[in-house]
Amino acid sequence: MDRITKDKLGRYGLSIKANRKRQLHLTNAAKWTQKEFCKDICSQNALINMERGHAGRFRDNYLMLAEKLDLKITHNPDLDKKIEPLTKRLYHALEYYDLDDIKKTTRKLSNCLVHVKDFLWYCDLYQVVKAVEQHYLHQNYLSPDDRVYFADMIDEFSSDWDDIIKSIVFLSAFLDFESEEYRDRFYELDIASNKADFNKVNSMLFYLAEDYNSKLFILFQELEAEWTEKKNINRLIDLYNQKLILNSYFDAYELRQVEDKIIAMIQTHLIPKQKLAETYYNLGIAYLKMKDYNKTIDMMKKCIEYDIKKKKQAFAYLAHAQRMSGQEIVIPRYTKKELNHFPAIYSPIYHYYRNLNRISEEQSEIYLMNEILPLVHPEDEIIVETFQEELDLLVDKTNHYKSMMIYMKKTKKA
């Protein structure tokens, strides 16, 4: 303990805070409050100062507090020296969305840290590395409880790690269909001012979701110039994907311009499959909005080809475009577990298209109105318009007006 610097002690104090608060958050037990946690070890004021990152006067207190968390303490300068260059390498890989290097570097960091994952501070860093690996390589995102834990780690390691933690906390909240938390996280973590390119992508996502179009257009111009100069191709792909989402409706020339830029980069650079899946999905949605069903089919098929993790709900719009162009419905088979990756509405949509040719139009209409319509969100224009067109195809002249009025009333389009 005597060899540990005051700076490292300060970081150990931040780790105590993160782990104590995690236990308090998960259990709500009184023993994890500051008052009870430090009992028989130190004063509450001493714990408060330690948890603020100030080095405590009595170093043995850290040992006793760590023991209460079932953790140990070690001092390993050689390990710290290994972590620093690997952190820089990982940060660069995240900036350029280099999945191969993310995989290699997270593996090396995990191998360094696995032997100290039961030690104060190192345990938190180990958890961050595993979360980055899951986030980027497996598209698994932080749970609400984990987002609380990871946000408490900010300031515990370095500014590079802070940027990384902020990104995975915000993006996990943004992709949580059940949560509005991402708004609070955006401002709390000051994503808009963050220098990391991966957090600039997060700013684009936020401005797009909140309809801050003027801010988004300014950011587009700045980032297109910056990332073109840096030759940061994967982040340019992100930018053009956001442009595709932003434009509710295109003319053919405008869409072709964006598509040409994307295809040129795809043909000349090695793009990760999941980013290709996202790109083809967004192109498919853009063509669907233009009612160019043949192009929609082409793009959604490519999306499904590259979507090896089965995270994109391209099957729904592929099936609809096939229907609208008079083609046979051919969509992939998904298990119940795979369907659970998608928002809830896509499970009945999947079963709708799988069974469309086996039941009568009247049964299909009843299923659409009773199983799909209650889950339709009025602001989801693509779903609203897609199933308005599906209903048009299904209903006969005698009940067409009545069915359409029910649908439009439910989706607040009447």
mmCIF file of C-alpha atoms in Angstrom:
data_model
loop_
_atom_site.group_PDB
_atom_site.id
_atom_site.type_symbol
_atom_site.label_atom_id
_atom_site.label_comp_id
_atom_site.label_asym_id
_atom_site.label_seq_id
_atom_site.Cartn_x
_atom_site.Cartn_y
_atom_site.Cartn_z
ATOM 1 C CA MET A 1 0.000 0.000 0.000
ATOM 2 C CA ASP A 2 2.854 2.408 0.786
ATOM 3 C CA ARG A 3 4.043 2.321 -2.825
ATOM 4 C CA ILE A 4 0.679 3.383 -4.253
ATOM 5 C CA THR A 5 0.707 7.018 -5.402
ATOM 6 C CA LYS A 6 -1.859 9.537 -4.222
ATOM 7 C CA ASP A 7 -3.241 9.746 -7.768
ATOM 8 C CA LYS A 8 -3.837 5.974 -7.804
ATOM 9 C CA LEU A 9 -5.408 6.113 -4.343
ATOM 10 C CA GLY A 10 -7.769 8.761 -5.674
ATOM 11 C CA ARG A 11 -8.788 6.394 -8.484
ATOM 12 C CA TYR A 12 -9.264 3.578 -5.981
ATOM 13 C CA GLY A 13 -11.654 5.863 -4.103
ATOM 14 C CA LEU A 14 -13.663 6.381 -7.303
ATOM 15 C CA SER A 15 -13.775 2.612 -7.769
ATOM 16 C CA ILE A 16 -15.077 2.187 -4.214
ATOM 17 C CA LYS A 17 -17.829 4.671 -5.031
ATOM 18 C CA ALA A 18 -18.810 2.927 -8.292
ATOM 19 C CA ASN A 19 -18.982 -0.512 -6.679
ATOM 20 C CA ARG A 20 -20.703 0.624 -3.482
ATOM 21 C CA LYS A 21 -23.320 2.576 -5.433
ATOM 22 C CA ARG A 22 -23.860 -0.424 -7.714
ATOM 23 C CA GLN A 23 -24.709 -2.599 -4.721
ATOM 24 C CA LEU A 24 -26.972 0.127 -3.334
ATOM 25 C CA HIS A 25 -28.714 0.510 -6.712
ATOM 26 C CA LEU A 26 -29.242 -3.241 -7.107
ATOM 27 C CA THR A 27 -30.282 -4.086 -3.521
ATOM 28 C CA ASN A 28 -31.393 -0.802 -1.929
ATOM 29 C CA ALA A 29 -29.972 -2.262 1.290
ATOM 30 C CA ALA A 30 -29.015 0.203 4.035
ATOM 31 C CA LYS A 31 -25.600 -1.400 4.473
ATOM 32 C CA TRP A 32 -24.502 0.124 1.154
ATOM 33 C CA THR A 33 -25.273 3.711 2.132
ATOM 34 C CA GLN A 34 -22.211 5.819 2.890
ATOM 35 C CA LYS A 35 -23.155 6.020 6.562
ATOM 36 C CA GLU A 36 -23.356 2.247 7.067
ATOM 37 C CA PHE A 37 -20.682 1.206 4.577
ATOM 38 C CA CYS A 38 -17.847 3.006 6.386
ATOM 39 C CA LYS A 39 -18.994 2.000 9.886
ATOM 40 C CA ASP A 40 -16.106 0.786 12.098
ATOM 41 C CA ILE A 41 -13.608 1.773 9.369
ATOM 42 C CA CYS A 42 -13.607 5.547 8.947
ATOM 43 C CA SER A 43 -15.846 8.585 9.293
ATOM 44 C CA GLN A 44 -18.508 9.299 6.707
ATOM 45 C CA ASN A 45 -16.690 12.520 5.776
ATOM 46 C CA ALA A 46 -13.511 10.517 5.157
ATOM 47 C CA LEU A 47 -15.446 8.157 2.843
ATOM 48 C CA ILE A 48 -17.036 11.102 1.026
ATOM 49 C CA ASN A 49 -13.599 12.571 0.329
ATOM 50 C CA MET A 50 -12.252 9.219 -0.846
ATOM 51 C CA GLU A 51 -15.230 8.737 -3.180
ATOM 52 C CA ARG A 52 -14.570 12.183 -4.634
ATOM 53 C CA GLY A 53 -11.118 11.024 -5.681
ATOM 54 C CA HIS A 54 -9.100 12.626 -2.865
ATOM 55 C CA ALA A 55 -6.405 10.402 -1.358
ATOM 56 C CA GLY A 56 -7.293 9.358 2.190
ATOM 57 C CA ARG A 57 -4.840 9.791 5.053
ATOM 58 C CA PHE A 58 -5.041 6.177 6.250
ATOM 59 C CA ARG A 59 -4.225 3.746 3.485
ATOM 60 C CA ASP A 60 -5.419 0.676 5.358
ATOM 61 C CA ASN A 61 -8.954 2.062 5.102
ATOM 62 C CA TYR A 62 -8.870 1.244 1.377
ATOM 63 C CA LEU A 63 -8.096 -2.397 2.156
ATOM 64 C CA MET A 64 -10.986 -2.700 4.605
ATOM 65 C CA LEU A 65 -13.461 -0.928 2.328
ATOM 66 C CA ALA A 66 -12.398 -3.117 -0.616
ATOM 67 C CA GLU A 67 -12.932 -6.235 1.530
ATOM 68 C CA LYS A 68 -16.508 -5.126 2.167
ATOM 69 C CA LEU A 69 -16.959 -5.223 -1.613
ATOM 70 C CA ASP A 70 -15.344 -8.697 -1.804
ATOM 71 C CA LEU A 71 -12.390 -7.132 -3.594
ATOM 72 C CA LYS A 72 -8.649 -7.015 -2.980
ATOM 73 C CA ILE A 73 -6.026 -4.344 -3.663
ATOM 74 C CA THR A 74 -2.860 -4.636 -5.689
ATOM 75 C CA HIS A 75 -0.183 -2.276 -6.967
ATOM 76 C CA ASN A 76 1.059 -3.310 -10.417
ATOM 77 C CA PRO A 77 3.018 -0.587 -12.280
ATOM 78 C CA ASP A 78 4.103 -3.073 -14.995
ATOM 79 C CA LEU A 79 0.471 -3.879 -15.784
ATOM 80 C CA ASP A 80 -0.409 -0.177 -15.862
ATOM 81 C CA LYS A 81 2.359 0.372 -18.429
ATOM 82 C CA LYS A 82 0.874 -2.372 -20.643
ATOM 83 C CA ILE A 83 -2.637 -0.919 -20.387
ATOM 84 C CA GLU A 84 -1.738 2.587 -21.556
ATOM 85 C CA PRO A 85 -0.598 1.819 -25.158
ATOM 86 C CA LEU A 86 -3.386 -0.747 -25.582
ATOM 87 C CA THR A 87 -5.888 1.949 -24.559
ATOM 88 C CA LYS A 88 -4.530 4.294 -27.247
ATOM 89 C CA ARG A 89 -4.721 1.517 -29.812
ATOM 90 C CA LEU A 90 -8.310 0.643 -28.859
ATOM 91 C CA TYR A 91 -9.363 4.296 -28.989
ATOM 92 C CA HIS A 92 -7.962 4.617 -32.534
ATOM 93 C CA ALA A 93 -9.731 1.406 -33.589
ATOM 94 C CA LEU A 94 -13.040 2.745 -32.256
ATOM 95 C CA GLU A 95 -12.532 6.072 -34.040
ATOM 96 C CA TYR A 96 -12.175 4.286 -37.383
ATOM 97 C CA TYR A 97 -14.589 1.464 -36.533
ATOM 98 C CA ASP A 98 -11.873 -1.105 -37.210
ATOM 99 C CA LEU A 99 -13.572 -4.249 -35.935
ATOM 100 C CA ASP A 100 -10.538 -6.484 -36.473
ATOM 101 C CA ASP A 101 -8.356 -4.266 -34.323
ATOM 102 C CA ILE A 102 -11.140 -3.803 -31.746
ATOM 103 C CA LYS A 103 -11.280 -7.600 -31.476
ATOM 104 C CA LYS A 104 -7.493 -7.974 -31.146
ATOM 105 C CA THR A 105 -7.077 -5.133 -28.676
ATOM 106 C CA THR A 106 -9.982 -6.021 -26.388
ATOM 107 C CA ARG A 107 -8.641 -9.585 -26.303
ATOM 108 C CA LYS A 108 -5.187 -8.365 -25.294
ATOM 109 C CA LEU A 109 -6.623 -6.068 -22.640
ATOM 110 C CA SER A 110 -8.841 -8.862 -21.295
ATOM 111 C CA ASN A 111 -5.856 -11.197 -21.081
ATOM 112 C CA CYS A 112 -3.931 -8.529 -19.140
ATOM 113 C CA LEU A 113 -6.784 -7.859 -16.732
ATOM 114 C CA VAL A 114 -8.397 -11.244 -16.202
ATOM 115 C CA HIS A 115 -5.883 -12.104 -13.448
ATOM 116 C CA VAL A 116 -6.766 -8.939 -11.509
ATOM 117 C CA LYS A 117 -10.512 -8.807 -12.128
ATOM 118 C CA ASP A 118 -11.134 -9.313 -8.386
ATOM 119 C CA PHE A 119 -9.015 -6.305 -7.434
ATOM 120 C CA LEU A 120 -10.248 -2.771 -6.797
ATOM 121 C CA TRP A 121 -10.135 -0.479 -9.871
ATOM 122 C CA TYR A 122 -8.845 -3.229 -12.188
ATOM 123 C CA CYS A 123 -12.202 -4.997 -11.812
ATOM 124 C CA ASP A 124 -13.983 -1.946 -13.245
ATOM 125 C CA LEU A 125 -11.573 -1.602 -16.157
ATOM 126 C CA TYR A 126 -12.024 -5.306 -16.937
ATOM 127 C CA GLN A 127 -15.800 -4.799 -17.050
ATOM 128 C CA VAL A 128 -15.423 -1.827 -19.420
ATOM 129 C CA VAL A 129 -13.225 -3.829 -21.789
ATOM 130 C CA LYS A 130 -15.737 -6.712 -21.846
ATOM 131 C CA ALA A 131 -18.590 -4.238 -22.441
ATOM 132 C CA VAL A 132 -16.751 -2.666 -25.404
ATOM 133 C CA GLU A 133 -16.173 -6.132 -26.841
ATOM 134 C CA GLN A 134 -19.852 -7.057 -26.462
ATOM 135 C CA HIS A 135 -21.007 -3.691 -27.810
ATOM 136 C CA TYR A 136 -18.931 -3.610 -30.989
ATOM 137 C CA LEU A 137 -18.422 -7.269 -31.823
ATOM 138 C CA HIS A 138 -21.737 -8.776 -30.710
ATOM 139 C CA GLN A 139 -24.140 -5.803 -30.712
ATOM 140 C CA ASN A 140 -25.055 -6.473 -27.083
ATOM 141 C CA TYR A 141 -25.763 -3.273 -25.186
ATOM 142 C CA LEU A 142 -25.662 -2.236 -21.536
ATOM 143 C CA SER A 143 -28.742 -2.894 -19.429
ATOM 144 C CA PRO A 144 -30.297 0.021 -17.491
ATOM 145 C CA ASP A 145 -28.582 -1.222 -14.298
ATOM 146 C CA ASP A 146 -25.227 -1.495 -16.035
ATOM 147 C CA ARG A 147 -25.575 1.986 -17.497
ATOM 148 C CA VAL A 148 -25.796 3.360 -13.943
ATOM 149 C CA TYR A 149 -22.673 1.401 -12.936
ATOM 150 C CA PHE A 150 -20.614 2.428 -15.960
ATOM 151 C CA ALA A 151 -21.589 6.094 -15.743
ATOM 152 C CA ASP A 152 -20.230 6.092 -12.176
ATOM 153 C CA MET A 153 -16.850 4.954 -13.544
ATOM 154 C CA ILE A 154 -16.297 8.215 -15.443
ATOM 155 C CA ASP A 155 -13.071 9.921 -14.204
ATOM 156 C CA GLU A 156 -11.826 6.606 -12.808
ATOM 157 C CA PHE A 157 -9.349 5.759 -15.585
ATOM 158 C CA SER A 158 -8.362 8.347 -18.233
ATOM 159 C CA SER A 159 -9.948 10.832 -20.631
ATOM 160 C CA ASP A 160 -9.799 8.209 -23.418
ATOM 161 C CA TRP A 161 -11.701 5.696 -21.329
ATOM 162 C CA ASP A 162 -14.168 8.427 -20.316
ATOM 163 C CA ASP A 163 -14.985 9.033 -24.001
ATOM 164 C CA ILE A 164 -15.466 5.298 -24.570
ATOM 165 C CA ILE A 165 -17.680 4.853 -21.495
ATOM 166 C CA LYS A 166 -19.817 7.856 -22.423
ATOM 167 C CA SER A 167 -20.358 6.419 -25.881
ATOM 168 C CA ILE A 168 -21.477 2.945 -24.826
ATOM 169 C CA VAL A 169 -23.689 4.321 -22.026
ATOM 170 C CA PHE A 170 -25.414 6.824 -24.328
ATOM 171 C CA LEU A 171 -25.787 4.460 -27.277
ATOM 172 C CA SER A 172 -27.127 1.656 -25.083
ATOM 173 C CA ALA A 173 -29.769 4.051 -23.752
ATOM 174 C CA PHE A 174 -30.513 5.283 -27.284
ATOM 175 C CA LEU A 175 -31.064 1.719 -28.536
ATOM 176 C CA ASP A 176 -33.226 0.755 -25.565
ATOM 177 C CA PHE A 177 -36.725 0.726 -27.083
ATOM 178 C CA GLU A 178 -38.310 0.863 -23.642
ATOM 179 C CA SER A 179 -36.415 3.934 -22.402
ATOM 180 C CA GLU A 180 -36.355 7.694 -22.882
ATOM 181 C CA GLU A 181 -33.139 7.846 -20.850
ATOM 182 C CA TYR A 182 -30.956 8.749 -23.839
ATOM 183 C CA ARG A 183 -32.045 12.401 -23.666
ATOM 184 C CA ASP A 184 -30.804 12.770 -20.095
ATOM 185 C CA ARG A 185 -27.607 10.888 -20.889
ATOM 186 C CA PHE A 186 -26.858 13.113 -23.894
ATOM 187 C CA TYR A 187 -26.788 16.254 -21.747
ATOM 188 C CA GLU A 188 -25.418 14.659 -18.575
ATOM 189 C CA LEU A 189 -22.430 13.217 -20.475
ATOM 190 C CA ASP A 190 -22.031 16.330 -22.659
ATOM 191 C CA ILE A 191 -21.905 14.235 -25.823
ATOM 192 C CA ALA A 192 -22.255 17.316 -28.042
ATOM 193 C CA SER A 193 -18.874 18.685 -26.924
ATOM 194 C CA ASN A 194 -17.004 15.391 -26.995
ATOM 195 C CA LYS A 195 -13.970 15.253 -29.297
ATOM 196 C CA ALA A 196 -14.231 11.551 -30.188
ATOM 197 C CA ASP A 197 -15.517 10.744 -33.670
ATOM 198 C CA PHE A 198 -17.632 7.917 -32.257
ATOM 199 C CA ASN A 199 -19.386 10.437 -30.006
ATOM 200 C CA LYS A 200 -19.865 12.823 -32.947
ATOM 201 C CA VAL A 201 -21.812 9.968 -34.544
ATOM 202 C CA ASN A 202 -23.858 9.824 -31.331
ATOM 203 C CA SER A 203 -24.565 13.564 -31.657
ATOM 204 C CA MET A 204 -25.906 12.948 -35.157
ATOM 205 C CA LEU A 205 -28.162 10.199 -33.821
ATOM 206 C CA PHE A 206 -29.475 12.464 -31.076
ATOM 207 C CA TYR A 207 -30.150 15.455 -33.350
ATOM 208 C CA LEU A 208 -31.901 13.158 -35.810
ATOM 209 C CA ALA A 209 -34.094 11.608 -33.110
ATOM 210 C CA GLU A 210 -34.979 15.033 -31.679
ATOM 211 C CA ASP A 211 -35.599 16.671 -35.095
ATOM 212 C CA TYR A 212 -32.854 19.259 -34.545
ATOM 213 C CA ASN A 213 -32.412 19.538 -38.298
ATOM 214 C CA SER A 214 -30.547 22.848 -38.398
ATOM 215 C CA LYS A 215 -27.911 21.523 -35.974
ATOM 216 C CA LEU A 216 -27.758 18.307 -37.952
ATOM 217 C CA PHE A 217 -27.115 20.019 -41.296
ATOM 218 C CA ILE A 218 -24.276 22.075 -39.784
ATOM 219 C CA LEU A 219 -22.783 18.945 -38.234
ATOM 220 C CA PHE A 220 -23.094 17.077 -41.551
ATOM 221 C CA GLN A 221 -21.063 19.736 -43.344
ATOM 222 C CA GLU A 222 -18.366 19.878 -40.674
ATOM 223 C CA LEU A 223 -17.984 16.126 -40.342
ATOM 224 C CA GLU A 224 -18.066 15.326 -44.047
ATOM 225 C CA ALA A 225 -15.090 17.645 -44.568
ATOM 226 C CA GLU A 226 -13.272 16.378 -41.454
ATOM 227 C CA TRP A 227 -13.754 12.667 -42.101
ATOM 228 C CA THR A 228 -12.976 12.973 -45.808
ATOM 229 C CA GLU A 229 -9.650 14.593 -44.887
ATOM 230 C CA LYS A 230 -8.955 11.886 -42.284
ATOM 231 C CA LYS A 231 -10.042 9.156 -44.726
ATOM 232 C CA ASN A 232 -12.293 7.866 -41.964
ATOM 233 C CA ILE A 233 -14.446 5.821 -44.342
ATOM 234 C CA ASN A 234 -16.568 3.960 -41.797
ATOM 235 C CA ARG A 235 -17.582 7.215 -40.112
ATOM 236 C CA LEU A 236 -18.440 8.724 -43.508
ATOM 237 C CA ILE A 237 -20.688 5.692 -44.016
ATOM 238 C CA ASP A 238 -22.318 6.564 -40.677
ATOM 239 C CA LEU A 239 -22.849 10.142 -41.873
ATOM 240 C CA TYR A 240 -24.468 9.103 -45.163
ATOM 241 C CA ASN A 241 -26.651 6.628 -43.286
ATOM 242 C CA GLN A 242 -27.943 9.491 -41.149
ATOM 243 C CA LYS A 243 -28.583 11.531 -44.292
ATOM 244 C CA LEU A 244 -30.678 8.676 -45.665
ATOM 245 C CA ILE A 245 -32.728 8.550 -42.463
ATOM 246 C CA LEU A 246 -33.127 12.336 -42.264
ATOM 247 C CA ASN A 247 -34.683 12.761 -45.691
ATOM 248 C CA SER A 248 -38.254 11.565 -45.375
ATOM 249 C CA TYR A 249 -38.734 11.597 -49.126
ATOM 250 C CA PHE A 250 -36.176 11.838 -51.922
ATOM 251 C CA ASP A 251 -36.248 12.665 -55.554
ATOM 252 C CA ALA A 252 -34.451 10.034 -57.616
ATOM 253 C CA TYR A 253 -31.465 12.292 -58.341
ATOM 254 C CA GLU A 254 -30.874 13.196 -54.688
ATOM 255 C CA LEU A 255 -31.069 9.579 -53.549
ATOM 256 C CA ARG A 256 -28.815 8.408 -56.371
ATOM 257 C CA GLN A 257 -26.162 10.951 -55.320
ATOM 258 C CA VAL A 258 -26.078 9.607 -51.767
ATOM 259 C CA GLU A 259 -26.149 6.009 -52.987
ATOM 260 C CA ASP A 260 -23.293 6.641 -55.445
ATOM 261 C CA LYS A 261 -21.089 8.033 -52.640
ATOM 262 C CA ILE A 262 -21.835 5.020 -50.453
ATOM 263 C CA ILE A 263 -21.325 2.427 -53.218
ATOM 264 C CA ALA A 264 -18.021 4.058 -54.232
ATOM 265 C CA MET A 265 -16.712 3.624 -50.686
ATOM 266 C CA ILE A 266 -18.042 0.066 -50.433
ATOM 267 C CA GLN A 267 -16.283 -0.893 -53.666
ATOM 268 C CA THR A 268 -12.909 0.590 -52.671
ATOM 269 C CA HIS A 269 -12.736 -0.154 -48.936
ATOM 270 C CA LEU A 270 -13.296 -3.102 -46.638
ATOM 271 C CA ILE A 271 -16.492 -2.207 -44.730
ATOM 272 C CA PRO A 272 -17.649 -4.307 -41.717
ATOM 273 C CA LYS A 273 -20.629 -6.529 -42.523
ATOM 274 C CA GLN A 274 -22.864 -5.024 -39.861
ATOM 275 C CA LYS A 275 -22.242 -1.539 -41.258
ATOM 276 C CA LEU A 276 -23.033 -2.824 -44.763
ATOM 277 C CA ALA A 277 -26.266 -4.298 -43.394
ATOM 278 C CA GLU A 278 -27.219 -0.945 -41.861
ATOM 279 C CA THR A 279 -26.358 0.906 -45.076
ATOM 280 C CA TYR A 280 -28.376 -1.362 -47.359
ATOM 281 C CA TYR A 281 -31.270 -1.257 -44.883
ATOM 282 C CA ASN A 282 -31.352 2.550 -44.939
ATOM 283 C CA LEU A 283 -31.086 2.602 -48.738
ATOM 284 C CA GLY A 284 -33.946 0.111 -48.875
ATOM 285 C CA ILE A 285 -36.124 2.266 -46.631
ATOM 286 C CA ALA A 286 -35.320 5.338 -48.766
ATOM 287 C CA TYR A 287 -36.430 3.516 -51.931
ATOM 288 C CA LEU A 288 -39.503 2.198 -50.135
ATOM 289 C CA LYS A 289 -40.503 5.771 -49.315
ATOM 290 C CA MET A 290 -40.167 6.559 -53.036
ATOM 291 C CA LYS A 291 -42.259 3.447 -53.816
ATOM 292 C CA ASP A 292 -39.455 2.030 -55.948
ATOM 293 C CA TYR A 293 -40.211 -1.526 -54.885
ATOM 294 C CA ASN A 294 -37.701 -3.311 -57.120
ATOM 295 C CA LYS A 295 -34.819 -1.266 -55.684
ATOM 296 C CA THR A 296 -36.244 -1.839 -52.194
ATOM 297 C CA ILE A 297 -36.125 -5.594 -52.790
ATOM 298 C CA ASP A 298 -32.511 -5.427 -54.021
ATOM 299 C CA MET A 299 -31.360 -3.382 -51.015
ATOM 300 C CA MET A 300 -33.238 -5.424 -48.385
ATOM 301 C CA LYS A 301 -31.875 -8.686 -49.806
ATOM 302 C CA LYS A 302 -28.344 -7.307 -49.500
ATOM 303 C CA CYS A 303 -29.094 -6.142 -45.959
ATOM 304 C CA ILE A 304 -30.221 -9.648 -44.982
ATOM 305 C CA GLU A 305 -27.118 -11.138 -46.655
ATOM 306 C CA TYR A 306 -24.768 -9.037 -44.516
ATOM 307 C CA ASP A 307 -26.862 -8.998 -41.338
ATOM 308 C CA ILE A 308 -25.197 -12.039 -39.805
ATOM 309 C CA LYS A 309 -26.327 -11.064 -36.285
ATOM 310 C CA LYS A 310 -29.947 -10.725 -37.490
ATOM 311 C CA LYS A 311 -30.456 -7.286 -35.957
ATOM 312 C CA LYS A 312 -32.186 -5.535 -38.901
ATOM 313 C CA GLN A 313 -35.907 -6.033 -39.501
ATOM 314 C CA ALA A 314 -35.415 -5.948 -43.294
ATOM 315 C CA PHE A 315 -37.687 -8.961 -43.803
ATOM 316 C CA ALA A 316 -40.804 -6.843 -43.188
ATOM 317 C CA TYR A 317 -40.051 -4.329 -45.918
ATOM 318 C CA LEU A 318 -38.701 -6.968 -48.295
ATOM 319 C CA ALA A 319 -41.990 -8.866 -47.994
ATOM 320 C CA HIS A 320 -44.053 -5.708 -48.492
ATOM 321 C CA ALA A 321 -42.050 -4.668 -51.558
ATOM 322 C CA GLN A 322 -42.454 -8.174 -52.977
ATOM 323 C CA ARG A 323 -46.202 -7.902 -52.408
ATOM 324 C CA MET A 324 -46.455 -4.479 -54.018
ATOM 325 C CA SER A 325 -44.477 -5.582 -57.087
ATOM 326 C CA GLY A 326 -46.518 -8.776 -57.500
ATOM 327 C CA GLN A 327 -43.695 -11.150 -56.557
ATOM 328 C CA GLU A 328 -43.829 -14.245 -54.388
ATOM 329 C CA ILE A 329 -43.042 -13.527 -50.722
ATOM 330 C CA VAL A 330 -39.656 -15.028 -49.867
ATOM 331 C CA ILE A 331 -38.229 -14.044 -46.479
ATOM 332 C CA PRO A 332 -35.743 -15.706 -44.093
ATOM 333 C CA ARG A 333 -36.876 -17.957 -41.270
ATOM 334 C CA TYR A 334 -36.438 -16.559 -37.767
ATOM 335 C CA THR A 335 -36.684 -18.282 -34.419
ATOM 336 C CA LYS A 336 -38.652 -16.821 -31.534
ATOM 337 C CA LYS A 337 -35.349 -15.880 -29.861
ATOM 338 C CA GLU A 338 -34.178 -14.065 -32.999
ATOM 339 C CA LEU A 339 -37.472 -12.182 -33.288
ATOM 340 C CA ASN A 340 -36.982 -10.979 -29.721
ATOM 341 C CA HIS A 341 -34.012 -8.910 -30.965
ATOM 342 C CA PHE A 342 -36.492 -6.672 -32.797
ATOM 343 C CA PRO A 343 -39.076 -4.221 -31.417
ATOM 344 C CA ALA A 344 -42.247 -6.048 -30.328
ATOM 345 C CA ILE A 345 -44.292 -5.124 -33.404
ATOM 346 C CA TYR A 346 -42.064 -7.127 -35.758
ATOM 347 C CA SER A 347 -43.028 -10.512 -34.320
ATOM 348 C CA PRO A 348 -46.697 -10.273 -35.458
ATOM 349 C CA ILE A 349 -45.515 -8.659 -38.716
ATOM 350 C CA TYR A 350 -43.284 -11.682 -39.337
ATOM 351 C CA HIS A 351 -46.135 -14.115 -38.692
ATOM 352 C CA TYR A 352 -48.427 -12.001 -40.894
ATOM 353 C CA TYR A 353 -46.159 -12.415 -43.914
ATOM 354 C CA ARG A 354 -45.305 -16.062 -43.181
ATOM 355 C CA ASN A 355 -49.006 -17.005 -43.134
ATOM 356 C CA LEU A 356 -50.362 -14.609 -45.761
ATOM 357 C CA ASN A 357 -50.691 -17.262 -48.465
ATOM 358 C CA ARG A 358 -52.265 -19.848 -46.146
ATOM 359 C CA ILE A 359 -55.276 -17.939 -44.865
ATOM 360 C CA SER A 360 -58.079 -15.934 -46.459
ATOM 361 C CA GLU A 361 -57.875 -12.211 -47.084
ATOM 362 C CA GLU A 362 -60.583 -11.711 -44.464
ATOM 363 C CA GLN A 363 -58.510 -13.579 -41.846
ATOM 364 C CA SER A 364 -55.432 -11.612 -42.836
ATOM 365 C CA GLU A 365 -57.315 -8.354 -42.440
ATOM 366 C CA ILE A 366 -58.586 -9.374 -39.011
ATOM 367 C CA TYR A 367 -55.047 -10.331 -37.960
ATOM 368 C CA LEU A 368 -53.632 -7.031 -39.221
ATOM 369 C CA MET A 369 -56.278 -4.985 -37.432
ATOM 370 C CA ASN A 370 -56.163 -6.946 -34.157
ATOM 371 C CA GLU A 371 -52.524 -8.042 -33.805
ATOM 372 C CA ILE A 372 -50.448 -5.445 -35.671
ATOM 373 C CA LEU A 373 -52.439 -2.229 -35.495
ATOM 374 C CA PRO A 374 -52.497 -2.042 -31.652
ATOM 375 C CA LEU A 375 -48.666 -2.007 -31.693
ATOM 376 C CA VAL A 376 -48.284 0.613 -34.425
ATOM 377 C CA HIS A 377 -46.781 3.861 -33.177
ATOM 378 C CA PRO A 378 -48.300 6.834 -35.039
ATOM 379 C CA GLU A 379 -44.885 8.492 -35.415
ATOM 380 C CA ASP A 380 -43.393 5.473 -37.177
ATOM 381 C CA GLU A 381 -44.213 6.654 -40.691
ATOM 382 C CA ILE A 382 -42.751 3.619 -42.437
ATOM 383 C CA ILE A 383 -44.864 1.126 -40.460
ATOM 384 C CA VAL A 384 -47.974 3.311 -40.772
ATOM 385 C CA GLU A 385 -47.673 3.676 -44.546
ATOM 386 C CA THR A 386 -46.599 0.082 -45.123
ATOM 387 C CA PHE A 387 -49.628 -1.366 -43.394
ATOM 388 C CA GLN A 388 -51.979 1.201 -44.816
ATOM 389 C CA GLU A 389 -50.895 -0.147 -48.206
ATOM 390 C CA GLU A 390 -51.228 -3.735 -46.942
ATOM 391 C CA LEU A 391 -54.778 -3.012 -45.817
ATOM 392 C CA ASP A 392 -55.509 -1.505 -49.224
ATOM 393 C CA LEU A 393 -54.449 -4.782 -50.817
ATOM 394 C CA LEU A 394 -56.573 -6.884 -48.479
ATOM 395 C CA VAL A 395 -59.963 -5.261 -48.018
ATOM 396 C CA ASP A 396 -62.800 -5.634 -50.492
ATOM 397 C CA LYS A 397 -64.962 -2.764 -51.707
ATOM 398 C CA THR A 398 -67.779 -3.379 -49.228
ATOM 399 C CA ASN A 399 -65.730 -2.844 -46.079
ATOM 400 C CA HIS A 400 -62.816 -0.840 -47.502
ATOM 401 C CA TYR A 401 -63.966 2.562 -46.232
ATOM 402 C CA LYS A 402 -64.795 1.272 -42.756
ATOM 403 C CA SER A 403 -61.485 -0.589 -42.333
ATOM 404 C CA MET A 404 -59.403 2.293 -43.617
ATOM 405 C CA MET A 405 -61.136 4.747 -41.278
ATOM 406 C CA ILE A 406 -60.474 2.456 -38.292
ATOM 407 C CA TYR A 407 -56.815 2.158 -39.309
ATOM 408 C CA MET A 408 -56.324 5.858 -39.929
ATOM 409 C CA LYS A 409 -58.107 6.797 -36.710
ATOM 410 C CA LYS A 410 -55.927 4.435 -34.672
ATOM 411 C CA THR A 411 -52.777 5.858 -36.280
ATOM 412 C CA LYS A 412 -54.067 9.437 -35.897
ATOM 413 C CA LYS A 413 -54.073 9.952 -39.667
ATOM 414 C CA ALA A 414 -57.814 10.474 -40.089
#
